[in-house]
Tab-separated table of C-alpha atoms and ligand atoms in Angstrom:
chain	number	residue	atom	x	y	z
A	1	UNK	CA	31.262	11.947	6.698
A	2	UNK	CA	31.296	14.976	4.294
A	3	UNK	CA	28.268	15.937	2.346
A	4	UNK	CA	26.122	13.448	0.776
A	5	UNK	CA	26.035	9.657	1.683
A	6	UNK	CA	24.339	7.135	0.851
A	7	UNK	CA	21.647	6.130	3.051
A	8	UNK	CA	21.701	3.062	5.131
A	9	UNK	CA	19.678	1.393	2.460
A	10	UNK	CA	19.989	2.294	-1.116
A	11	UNK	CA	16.513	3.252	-1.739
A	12	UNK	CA	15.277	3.751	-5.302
A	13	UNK	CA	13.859	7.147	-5.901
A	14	UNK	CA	10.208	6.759	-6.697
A	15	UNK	CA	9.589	9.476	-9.256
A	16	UNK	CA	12.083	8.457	-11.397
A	17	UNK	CA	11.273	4.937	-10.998
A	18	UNK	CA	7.986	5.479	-12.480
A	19	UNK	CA	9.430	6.872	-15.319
A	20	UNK	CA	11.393	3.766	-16.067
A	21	UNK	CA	14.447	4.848	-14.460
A	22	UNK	CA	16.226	3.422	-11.228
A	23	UNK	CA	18.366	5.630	-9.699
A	24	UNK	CA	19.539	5.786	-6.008
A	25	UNK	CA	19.014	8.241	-3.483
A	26	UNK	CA	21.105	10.265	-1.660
A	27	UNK	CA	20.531	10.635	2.288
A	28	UNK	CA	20.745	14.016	4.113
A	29	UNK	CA	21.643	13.430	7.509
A	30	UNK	CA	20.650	16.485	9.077
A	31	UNK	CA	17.356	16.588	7.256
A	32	UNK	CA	16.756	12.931	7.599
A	33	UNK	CA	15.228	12.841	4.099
A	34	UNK	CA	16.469	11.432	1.102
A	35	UNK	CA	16.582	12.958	-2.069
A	36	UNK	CA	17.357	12.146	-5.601
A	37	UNK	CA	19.333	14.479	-7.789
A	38	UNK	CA	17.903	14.168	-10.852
A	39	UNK	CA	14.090	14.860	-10.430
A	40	UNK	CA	14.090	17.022	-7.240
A	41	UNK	CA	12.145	14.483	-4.998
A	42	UNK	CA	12.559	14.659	-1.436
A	43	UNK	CA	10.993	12.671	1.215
A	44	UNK	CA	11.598	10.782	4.731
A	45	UNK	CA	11.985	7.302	4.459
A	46	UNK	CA	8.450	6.443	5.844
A	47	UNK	CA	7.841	8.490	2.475
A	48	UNK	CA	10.119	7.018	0.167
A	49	UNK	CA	9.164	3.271	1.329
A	50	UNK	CA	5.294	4.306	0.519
A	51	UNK	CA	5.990	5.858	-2.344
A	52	UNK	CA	8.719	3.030	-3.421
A	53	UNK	CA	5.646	0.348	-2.763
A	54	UNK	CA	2.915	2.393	-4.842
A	55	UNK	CA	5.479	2.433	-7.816
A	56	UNK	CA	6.444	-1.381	-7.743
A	57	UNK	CA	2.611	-1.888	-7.636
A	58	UNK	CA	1.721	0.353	-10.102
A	59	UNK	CA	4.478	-0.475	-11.924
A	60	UNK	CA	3.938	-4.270	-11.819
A	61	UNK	CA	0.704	-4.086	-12.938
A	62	UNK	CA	0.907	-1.329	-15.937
A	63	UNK	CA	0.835	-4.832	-18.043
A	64	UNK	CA	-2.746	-5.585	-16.944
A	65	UNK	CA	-5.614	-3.843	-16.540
A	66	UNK	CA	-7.834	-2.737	-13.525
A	67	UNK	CA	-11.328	-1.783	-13.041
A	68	UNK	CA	-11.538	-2.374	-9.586
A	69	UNK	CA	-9.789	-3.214	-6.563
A	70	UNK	CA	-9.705	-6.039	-4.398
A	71	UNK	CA	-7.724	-5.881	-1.343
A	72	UNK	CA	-9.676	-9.048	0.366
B	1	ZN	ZN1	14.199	10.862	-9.003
């Protein structure tokens, strides 16, 4: 394996995502983080699946309107 993969999973990078773009990540092996190449984000994947989760919700619920949360 030479120089960039793909990682294991093709993880969406989260900063672009919010900005209406989906774009995969690339995986660096010896860093063990991903990164995306076109907004300069970099993060483990405990990082990128917390991140990737606050998007979708955020993202999700752009459409309606919160002035509180309820998590129960
Ligand atoms: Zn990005």
């Amino acid at each position: 394996m030479a120089q960039s993969t793909k990682g294991r999973l093709n993880y969406r990078c989260p900063s672009c995502f919010m900005r209406d773009l989906d774009l995969d990540m690339f995986y660096d092996e010896e860093k063990k983080e991903y990164y995306c190449l076109r907004c300069q984000y970099v993060g483990s994947e405990e990082d990128v699946l917390q991140k990737n989760q606050m998007a979708r919700f955020r993202y999700k619920d752009m459409l309606k309107r919160f002035d509180r949360f309820d998590f129960d």
